XYZ file of C-alpha atoms in Angstrom:
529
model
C 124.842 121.874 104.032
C 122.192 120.203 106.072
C 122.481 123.158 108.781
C 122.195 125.759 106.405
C 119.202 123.786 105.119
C 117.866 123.804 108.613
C 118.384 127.570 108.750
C 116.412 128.207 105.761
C 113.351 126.221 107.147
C 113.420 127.618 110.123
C 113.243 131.278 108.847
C 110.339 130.224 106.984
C 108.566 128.591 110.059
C 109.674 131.904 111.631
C 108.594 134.665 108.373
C 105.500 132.582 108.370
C 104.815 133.480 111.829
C 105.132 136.798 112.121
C 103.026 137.150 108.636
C 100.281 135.750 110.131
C 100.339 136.970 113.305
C 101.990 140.345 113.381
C 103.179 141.065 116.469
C 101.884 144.170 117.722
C 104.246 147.175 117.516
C 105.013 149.752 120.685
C 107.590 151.804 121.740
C 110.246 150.831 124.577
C 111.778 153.735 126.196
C 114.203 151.818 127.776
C 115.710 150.962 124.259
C 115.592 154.640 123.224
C 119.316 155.924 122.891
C 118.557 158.732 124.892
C 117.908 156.416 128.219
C 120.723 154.152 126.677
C 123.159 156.723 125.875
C 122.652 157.675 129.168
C 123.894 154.270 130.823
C 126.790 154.299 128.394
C 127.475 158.044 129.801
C 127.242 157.765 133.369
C 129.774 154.704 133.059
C 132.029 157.002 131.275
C 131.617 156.790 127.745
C 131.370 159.509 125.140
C 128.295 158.682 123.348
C 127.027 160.264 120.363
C 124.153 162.585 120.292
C 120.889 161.247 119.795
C 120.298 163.852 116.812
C 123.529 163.025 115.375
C 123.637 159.512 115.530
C 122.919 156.327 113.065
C 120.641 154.015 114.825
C 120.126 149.991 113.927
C 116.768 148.515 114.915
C 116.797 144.212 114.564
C 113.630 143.128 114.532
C 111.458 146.203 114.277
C 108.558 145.293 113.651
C 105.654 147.739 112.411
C 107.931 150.266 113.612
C 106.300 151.458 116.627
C 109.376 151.885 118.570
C 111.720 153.955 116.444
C 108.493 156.473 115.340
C 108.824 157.789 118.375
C 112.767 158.177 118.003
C 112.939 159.238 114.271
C 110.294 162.238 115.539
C 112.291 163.093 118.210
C 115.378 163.215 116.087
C 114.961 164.533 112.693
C 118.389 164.630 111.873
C 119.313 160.766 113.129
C 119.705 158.280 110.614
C 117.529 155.081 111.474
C 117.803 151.436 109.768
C 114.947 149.406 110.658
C 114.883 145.632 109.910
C 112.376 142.923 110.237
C 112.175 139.341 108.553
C 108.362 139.595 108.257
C 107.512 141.726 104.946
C 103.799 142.006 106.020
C 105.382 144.275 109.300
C 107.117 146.254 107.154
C 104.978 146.799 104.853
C 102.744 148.501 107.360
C 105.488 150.265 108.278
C 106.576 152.090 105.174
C 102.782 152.627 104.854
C 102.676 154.727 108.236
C 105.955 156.210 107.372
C 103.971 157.718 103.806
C 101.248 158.683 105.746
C 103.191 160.521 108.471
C 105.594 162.012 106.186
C 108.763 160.532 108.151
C 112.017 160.963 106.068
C 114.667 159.536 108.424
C 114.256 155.973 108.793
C 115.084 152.877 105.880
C 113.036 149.926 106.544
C 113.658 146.568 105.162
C 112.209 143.458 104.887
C 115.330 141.164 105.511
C 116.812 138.451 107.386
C 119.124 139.913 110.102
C 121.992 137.329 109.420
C 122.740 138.929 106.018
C 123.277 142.509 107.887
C 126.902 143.406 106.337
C 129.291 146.043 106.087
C 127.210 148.141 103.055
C 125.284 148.868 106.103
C 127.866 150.967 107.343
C 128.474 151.593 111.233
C 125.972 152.516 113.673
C 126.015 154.468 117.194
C 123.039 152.744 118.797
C 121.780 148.650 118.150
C 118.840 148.007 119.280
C 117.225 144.041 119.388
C 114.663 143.735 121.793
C 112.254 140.693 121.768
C 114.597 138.430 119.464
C 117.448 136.822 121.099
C 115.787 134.014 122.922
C 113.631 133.447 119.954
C 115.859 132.719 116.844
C 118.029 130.020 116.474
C 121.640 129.926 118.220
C 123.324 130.849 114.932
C 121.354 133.668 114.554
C 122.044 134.462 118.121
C 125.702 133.982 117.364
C 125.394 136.452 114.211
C 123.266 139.302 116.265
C 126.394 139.452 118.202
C 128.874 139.640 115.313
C 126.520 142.531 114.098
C 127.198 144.215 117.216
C 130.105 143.528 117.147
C 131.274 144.456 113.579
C 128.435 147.251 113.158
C 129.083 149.696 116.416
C 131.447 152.585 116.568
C 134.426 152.307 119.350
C 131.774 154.215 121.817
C 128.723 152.224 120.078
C 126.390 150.839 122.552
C 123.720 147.852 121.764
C 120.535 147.005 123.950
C 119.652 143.090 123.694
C 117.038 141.791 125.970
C 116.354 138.186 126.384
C 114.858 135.336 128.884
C 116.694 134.883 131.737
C 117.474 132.409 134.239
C 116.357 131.435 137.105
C 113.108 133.083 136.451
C 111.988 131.594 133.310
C 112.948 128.183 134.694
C 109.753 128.181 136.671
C 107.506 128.588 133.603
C 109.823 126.350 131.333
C 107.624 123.304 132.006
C 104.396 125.393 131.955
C 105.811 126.487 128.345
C 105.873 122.577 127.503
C 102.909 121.657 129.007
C 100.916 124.491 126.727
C 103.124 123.611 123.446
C 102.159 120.110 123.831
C 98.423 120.937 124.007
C 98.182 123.100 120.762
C 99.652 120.752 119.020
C 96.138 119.370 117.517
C 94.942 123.299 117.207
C 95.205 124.873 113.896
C 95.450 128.256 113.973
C 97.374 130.588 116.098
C 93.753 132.036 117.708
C 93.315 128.328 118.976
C 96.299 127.970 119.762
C 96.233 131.213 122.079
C 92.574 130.376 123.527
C 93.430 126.874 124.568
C 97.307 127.245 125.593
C 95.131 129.966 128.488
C 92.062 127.825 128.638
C 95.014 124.854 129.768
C 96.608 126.989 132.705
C 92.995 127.680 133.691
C 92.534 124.142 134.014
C 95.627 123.325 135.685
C 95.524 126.022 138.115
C 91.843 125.180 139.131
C 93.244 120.879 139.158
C 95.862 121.750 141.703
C 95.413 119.197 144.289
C 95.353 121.518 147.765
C 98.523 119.898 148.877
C 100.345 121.608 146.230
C 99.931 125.102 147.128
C 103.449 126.165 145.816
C 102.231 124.892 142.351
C 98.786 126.569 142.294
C 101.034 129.788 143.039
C 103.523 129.457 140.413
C 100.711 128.894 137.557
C 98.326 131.654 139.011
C 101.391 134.246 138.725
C 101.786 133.057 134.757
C 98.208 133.339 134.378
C 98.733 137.049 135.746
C 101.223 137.575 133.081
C 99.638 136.496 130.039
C 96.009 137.308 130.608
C 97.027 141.203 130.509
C 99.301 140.548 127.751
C 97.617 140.740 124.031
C 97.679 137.546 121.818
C 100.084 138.511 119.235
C 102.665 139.194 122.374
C 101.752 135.660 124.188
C 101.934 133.717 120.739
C 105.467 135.053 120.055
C 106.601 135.170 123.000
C 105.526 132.298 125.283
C 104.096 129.502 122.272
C 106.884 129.672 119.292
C 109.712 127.107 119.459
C 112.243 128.806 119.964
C 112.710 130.127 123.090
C 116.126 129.688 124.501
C 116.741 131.171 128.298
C 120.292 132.356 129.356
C 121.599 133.551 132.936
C 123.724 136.889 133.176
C 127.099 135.339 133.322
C 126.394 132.930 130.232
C 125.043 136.042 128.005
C 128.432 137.753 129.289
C 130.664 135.268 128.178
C 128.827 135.092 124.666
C 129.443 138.607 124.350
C 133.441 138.120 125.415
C 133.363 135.768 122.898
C 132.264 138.125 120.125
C 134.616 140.646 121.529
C 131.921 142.839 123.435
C 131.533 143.479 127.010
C 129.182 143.996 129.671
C 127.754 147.228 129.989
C 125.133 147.084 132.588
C 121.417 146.804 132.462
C 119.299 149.309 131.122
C 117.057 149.428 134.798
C 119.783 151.643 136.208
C 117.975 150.364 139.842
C 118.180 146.861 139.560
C 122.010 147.360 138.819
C 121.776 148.829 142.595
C 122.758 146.179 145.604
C 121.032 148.777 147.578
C 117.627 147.742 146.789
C 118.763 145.017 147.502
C 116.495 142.984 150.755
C 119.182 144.349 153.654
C 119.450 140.361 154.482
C 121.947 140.447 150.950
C 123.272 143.917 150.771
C 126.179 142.691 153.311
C 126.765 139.665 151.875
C 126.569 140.861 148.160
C 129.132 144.184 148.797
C 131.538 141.805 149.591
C 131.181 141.013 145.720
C 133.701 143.396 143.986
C 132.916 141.547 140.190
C 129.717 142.919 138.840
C 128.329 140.338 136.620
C 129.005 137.744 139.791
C 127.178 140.537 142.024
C 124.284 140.996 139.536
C 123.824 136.731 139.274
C 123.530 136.879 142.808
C 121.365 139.631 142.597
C 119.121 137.760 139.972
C 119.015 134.334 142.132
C 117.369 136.070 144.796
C 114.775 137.808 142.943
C 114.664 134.777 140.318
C 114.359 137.120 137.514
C 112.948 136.047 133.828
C 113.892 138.778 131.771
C 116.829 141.440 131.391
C 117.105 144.196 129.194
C 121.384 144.247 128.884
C 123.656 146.776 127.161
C 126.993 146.089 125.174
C 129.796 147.380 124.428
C 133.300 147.001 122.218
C 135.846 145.135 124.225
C 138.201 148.424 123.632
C 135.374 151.078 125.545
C 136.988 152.382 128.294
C 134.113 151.915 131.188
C 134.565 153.802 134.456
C 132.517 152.099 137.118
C 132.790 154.675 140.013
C 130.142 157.416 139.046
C 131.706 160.571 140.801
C 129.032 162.684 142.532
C 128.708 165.850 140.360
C 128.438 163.502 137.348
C 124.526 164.404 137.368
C 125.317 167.822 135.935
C 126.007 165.887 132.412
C 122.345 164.840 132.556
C 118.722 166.077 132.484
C 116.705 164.981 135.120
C 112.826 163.837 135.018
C 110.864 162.818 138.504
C 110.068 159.295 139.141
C 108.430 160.273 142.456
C 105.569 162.641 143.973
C 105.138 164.349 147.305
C 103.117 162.272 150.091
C 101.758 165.676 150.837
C 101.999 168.195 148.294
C 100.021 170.551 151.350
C 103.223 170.037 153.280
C 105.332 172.686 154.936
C 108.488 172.817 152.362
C 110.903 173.923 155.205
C 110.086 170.977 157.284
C 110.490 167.190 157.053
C 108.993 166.770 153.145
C 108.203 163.081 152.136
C 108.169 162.213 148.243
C 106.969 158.507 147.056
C 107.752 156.601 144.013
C 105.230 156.681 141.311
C 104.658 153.221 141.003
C 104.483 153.005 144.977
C 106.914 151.890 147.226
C 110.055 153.663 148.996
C 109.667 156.855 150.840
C 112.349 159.899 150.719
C 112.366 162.680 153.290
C 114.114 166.180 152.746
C 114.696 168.112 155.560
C 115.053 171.781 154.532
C 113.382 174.085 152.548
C 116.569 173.970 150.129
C 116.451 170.555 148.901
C 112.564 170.377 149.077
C 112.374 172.941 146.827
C 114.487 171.211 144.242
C 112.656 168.025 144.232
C 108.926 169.432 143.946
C 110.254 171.858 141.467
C 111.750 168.810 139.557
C 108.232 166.933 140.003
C 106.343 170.276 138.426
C 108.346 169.457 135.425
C 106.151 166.449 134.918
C 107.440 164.859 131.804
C 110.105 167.204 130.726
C 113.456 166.106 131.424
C 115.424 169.210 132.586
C 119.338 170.104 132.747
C 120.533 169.767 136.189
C 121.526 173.246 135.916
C 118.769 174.808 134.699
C 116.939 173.009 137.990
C 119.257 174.776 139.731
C 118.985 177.698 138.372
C 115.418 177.958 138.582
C 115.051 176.773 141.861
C 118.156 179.839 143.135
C 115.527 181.917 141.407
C 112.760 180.515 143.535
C 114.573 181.269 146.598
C 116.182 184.461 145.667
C 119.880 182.583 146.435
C 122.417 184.927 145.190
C 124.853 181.734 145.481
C 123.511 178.573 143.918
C 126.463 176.591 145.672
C 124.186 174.640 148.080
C 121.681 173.865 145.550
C 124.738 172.198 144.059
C 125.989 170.497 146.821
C 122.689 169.109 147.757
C 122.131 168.037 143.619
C 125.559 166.507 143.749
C 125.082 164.187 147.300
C 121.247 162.973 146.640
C 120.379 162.764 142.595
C 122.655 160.013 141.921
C 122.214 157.680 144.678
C 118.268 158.751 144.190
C 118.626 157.742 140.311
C 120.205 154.370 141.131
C 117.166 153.699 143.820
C 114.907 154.835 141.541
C 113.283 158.059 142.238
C 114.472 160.198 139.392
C 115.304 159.238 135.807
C 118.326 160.309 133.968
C 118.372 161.154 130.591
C 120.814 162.686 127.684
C 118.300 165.136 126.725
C 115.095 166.578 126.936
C 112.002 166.088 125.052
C 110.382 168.912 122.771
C 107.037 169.692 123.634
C 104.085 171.708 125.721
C 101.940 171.889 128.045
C 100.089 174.690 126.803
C 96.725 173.932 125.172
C 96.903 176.716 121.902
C 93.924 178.313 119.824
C 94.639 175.419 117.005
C 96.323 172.477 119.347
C 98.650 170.070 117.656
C 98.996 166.221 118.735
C 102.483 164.977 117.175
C 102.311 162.768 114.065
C 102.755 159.539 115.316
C 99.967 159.894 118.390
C 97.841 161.357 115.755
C 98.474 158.247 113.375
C 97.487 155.807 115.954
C 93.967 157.517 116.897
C 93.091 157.549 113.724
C 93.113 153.616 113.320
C 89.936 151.294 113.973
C 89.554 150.708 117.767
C 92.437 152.522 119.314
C 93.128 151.802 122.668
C 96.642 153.609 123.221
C 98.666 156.270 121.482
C 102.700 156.874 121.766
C 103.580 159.720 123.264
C 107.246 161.367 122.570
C 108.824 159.707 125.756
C 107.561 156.046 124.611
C 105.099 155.806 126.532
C 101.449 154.465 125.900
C 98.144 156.912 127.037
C 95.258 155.103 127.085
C 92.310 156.566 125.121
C 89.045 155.755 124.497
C 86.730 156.444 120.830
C 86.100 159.657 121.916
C 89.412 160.578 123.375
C 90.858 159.514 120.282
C 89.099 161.186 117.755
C 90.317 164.233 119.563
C 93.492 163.221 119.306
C 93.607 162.762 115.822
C 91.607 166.079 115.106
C 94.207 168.224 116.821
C 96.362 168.636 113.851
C 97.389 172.282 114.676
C 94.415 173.252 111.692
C 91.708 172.704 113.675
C 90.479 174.914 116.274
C 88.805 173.760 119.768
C 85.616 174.764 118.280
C 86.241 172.996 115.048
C 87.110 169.762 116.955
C 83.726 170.086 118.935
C 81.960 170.573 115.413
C 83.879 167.368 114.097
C 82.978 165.435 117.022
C 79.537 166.353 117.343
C 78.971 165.632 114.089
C 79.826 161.764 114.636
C 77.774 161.819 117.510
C 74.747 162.873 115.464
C 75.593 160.207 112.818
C 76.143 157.277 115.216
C 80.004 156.923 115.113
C 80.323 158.143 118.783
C 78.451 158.402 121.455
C 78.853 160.474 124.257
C 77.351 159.574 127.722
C 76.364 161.080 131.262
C 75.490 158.933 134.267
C 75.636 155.789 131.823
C 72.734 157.166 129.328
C 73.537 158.813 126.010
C 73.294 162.683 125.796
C 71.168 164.161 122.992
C 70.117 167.197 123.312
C 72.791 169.361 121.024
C 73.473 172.051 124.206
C 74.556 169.249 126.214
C 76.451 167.112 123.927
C 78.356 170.647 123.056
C 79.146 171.435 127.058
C 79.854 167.656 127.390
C 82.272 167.509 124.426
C 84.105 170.822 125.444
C 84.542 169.079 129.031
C 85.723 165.967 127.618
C 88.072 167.673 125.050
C 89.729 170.089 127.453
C 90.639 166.792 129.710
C 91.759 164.614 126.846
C 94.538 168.110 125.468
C 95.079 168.007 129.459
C 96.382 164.554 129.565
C 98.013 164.864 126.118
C 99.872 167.855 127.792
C 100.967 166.086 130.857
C 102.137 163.093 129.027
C 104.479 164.736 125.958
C 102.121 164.382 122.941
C 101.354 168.129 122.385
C 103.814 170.172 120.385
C 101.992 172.933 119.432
């Protein structure tokens, strides 16, 4: 009686929380079940479609990460749960407003999920498990449990260990110092205001120290306050290593999947001091422990499966024609001679790869000119045979079948069950999708959604465009709209740092600007028509 007593306080602490400081809603492509449907299938197991599926998001929110996925999907069925009503209030609110049929959301407690709810293909509870009490842990894995189809797959992240370790008695240090502050705002000002303070106190003897709080200060000074309240100040916040997650899940009759950052998985990217060392590992939650000593990791993103799901852990080469393929790398030199030694980088910098023939150079900046767009392994081949006029595409394949999946796993392509539906062609009447369109339309937008999750950073101007491009407006309507706000002191356009006035140049100015903004959109999967 008392712990059920206990429970019920806490949920209020926790309801209370969240109500008054909502945390702020974004997508996470790594949670979509496209990207984890895609784990689940290159480890042997049928998934079901996307567009087909039932999906179950814990902890959702405002909803800004299954928008993206109801949109995508217009068949899937979506659940969305979150214990603060405020959040899902303003869900169902931008659900009205962008006319989104697929998705239930409810303002509930997740522990009284139960079988009305029916089964569901894809779980998804990110930003929850280390923050709820350990029954509540205990019963997010009985959901998962209970709730998933036999090929079901369910994406938890948490805190992990040893990373989080580090920061544990930063965490206590800054919980202990709000304690006198009211409000979460204080509370968020002078838990950073207290690092500050340390870090600059550090006598110069304790170097190490100074380090370890400058690299938290890094962390949350670019995250947002909502995200450091949550996530770094609340009381709960319970850290697990790999192996202990694992056995929690063996204990609710689930297994270990993998991670959802296909490289990290890899003992290849491994520093070459380990690789040896950790090959001689042949149990791979032991490998991945070791693997997250010697990083010290804080945080993993894990995937789950029934006990009874058949996983096949050697990924045969021409496994990569299930999937479509999207670049995660550039050339070093798109000026380059294609039929000699051609050098691609990562994105995000880092790691070099070399072709050396025309052949597989051609398949690799082909696959980079599809920018966003994930495409079929076969249709790359196809159009790249095309390219080349190959009568016989049976090298491209061979060349596809030795390097994507080994390039996938040290991260230079992505992998994906499907593609994404949109274009890159800017039409007479352009249309933004809804959710994109949503988000520039509220007060001080900073970032919209494209389809792919990801966040495009806009500024007042580049989001009023974005939420004028409705696919009724033309481009000369949108400069009318936008020129209008200019002349009424909504906007304000500048050159060289000094307002522009005169109406001829705010009209060449805002045809510039508008053209670049539909540009991005169209690079980054947020125009569909």
């Amino acid at each position: 009686m008392a712990q059920a007593a206990q429970k019920d306080i806490m949920d209020k602490e926790t309801k209370a929380a969240y109500d008054s400081v909502p945390y702020e809603s974004y997508a996470y492509p790594m949670t979509f079940p496209r990207h984890t449907g895609m784990v689940a299938s290159l480890f042997g197991i049928p998934v079901t479609p996307p567009e087909k599926a039932r999906i179950l998001e814990i902890g959702s929110a405002a909803g800004g990460n299954v928008f993206p996925i109801a949109l995508q999907y217009p068949s899937a069925d979506i659940t969305a749960i979150d214990l603060s009503a405020v959040q899902i209030a303003q869900a169902q609110k931008q659900q009205e407003a962008m006319g989104v049929k697929n998705i239930r959301f409810i303002a509930m407690d997740v522990c009284n999920i139960d079988k009305s709810f029916g089964q569901f293909d894809y779980i998804i509870c990110h930003g929850v498990f280390s923050w709820v009490p350990d029954q509540v842990r205990d019963r997010i894995l009985e959901i998962c449990r209970d709730r998933l189809t036999d090929n079901g797959v369910a994406f938890i992240s948490y805190n992990t260990l040893p990373g989080w370790q580090f920061v544990q008695s930063l965490r206590d240090m800054m919980r202990y110092h709000i304690e006198r502050f009211a409000t979460p705002r204080e509370k968020v000002t002078q838990a950073r205001a207290l690092l500050e303070f340390l870090r600059d106190s550090a006598p110069s003897n304790r170097e190490w120290y100074k380090n370890i709080i400058q690299e938290e200060l890094n962390i949350v000074s670019k995250a947002n306050d909502s995200y450091f309240f949550h996530d770094h100040l609340e009381g709960n916040n319970t850290q697990y290593y790999l192996h202990q997650f694992v056995e929690m899940a063996r204990k609710h009759n689930l297994q270990y999947l993998g991670d959802t950052n296909l490289p990290s998985m890899f003992v290849e990217n491994m520093p070459k001091e380990a690789v040896e060392k950790l090959r001689s590992v042949n149990d791979i939650v032991r490998q991945e422990q070791y693997m997250d000593f010697i990083i010290n990791r804080r945080f993993r993103m894990s995937l789950v499966v029934k006990d009874t799901a058949k996983i096949v852990r050697q990924i045969p080469q021409d496994k990569i024609f299930d999937f479509y393929l999207s670049t995660a790398m550039k050339p070093k030199d798109a000026k380059a001679n294609l039929e000699n030694d051609f050098a691609f980088e990562k994105l995000d910098g880092g790691g070099l790869f070399t072709t050396h023939n025309l052949q597989s150079a051609a398949l690799f900046t082909t696959l980079y000119e599809h920018g966003a767009r994930p495409v079929h392994a076969d249709a790359l081949i196809k159009e790249v045979a095309k390219k080349l006029a190959m009568t016989d595409d049976t090298p491209l394949r061979k060349i596809l079948s030795d390097y994507a999946i080994k390039l996938a796993l040290h991260g230079y392509i992505n992998l994906s069950t499907d593609t994404i539906s949109f274009t890159k062609e800017i039409s007479a009447k352009p249309e933004i999708y809804p959710l994109a369109r949503y988000q520039a339309q509220q007060p001080s937008v900073k970032i919209v959604t494209s389809l792919n999750g990801s966040a495009l950073p806009v500024d007042a101007i580049g989001g009023r465009v974005i939420a004028c491009a409705d696919g009724k407006n033309t481009l000369d309507d949108i400069v009318r709209i936008i020129t209008q706000d200019i002349k009424t002191g909504k906007l304000q356009i500048q050159q060289n740092g000094k307002p522009i006035l005169n109406d001829a140049e705010i009209k060449q100015a805002l045809e510039t600007v508008i053209r670049n903004v539909l540009g991005k959109c169209a690079d980054n999967a947020l125009l569909v028509a």
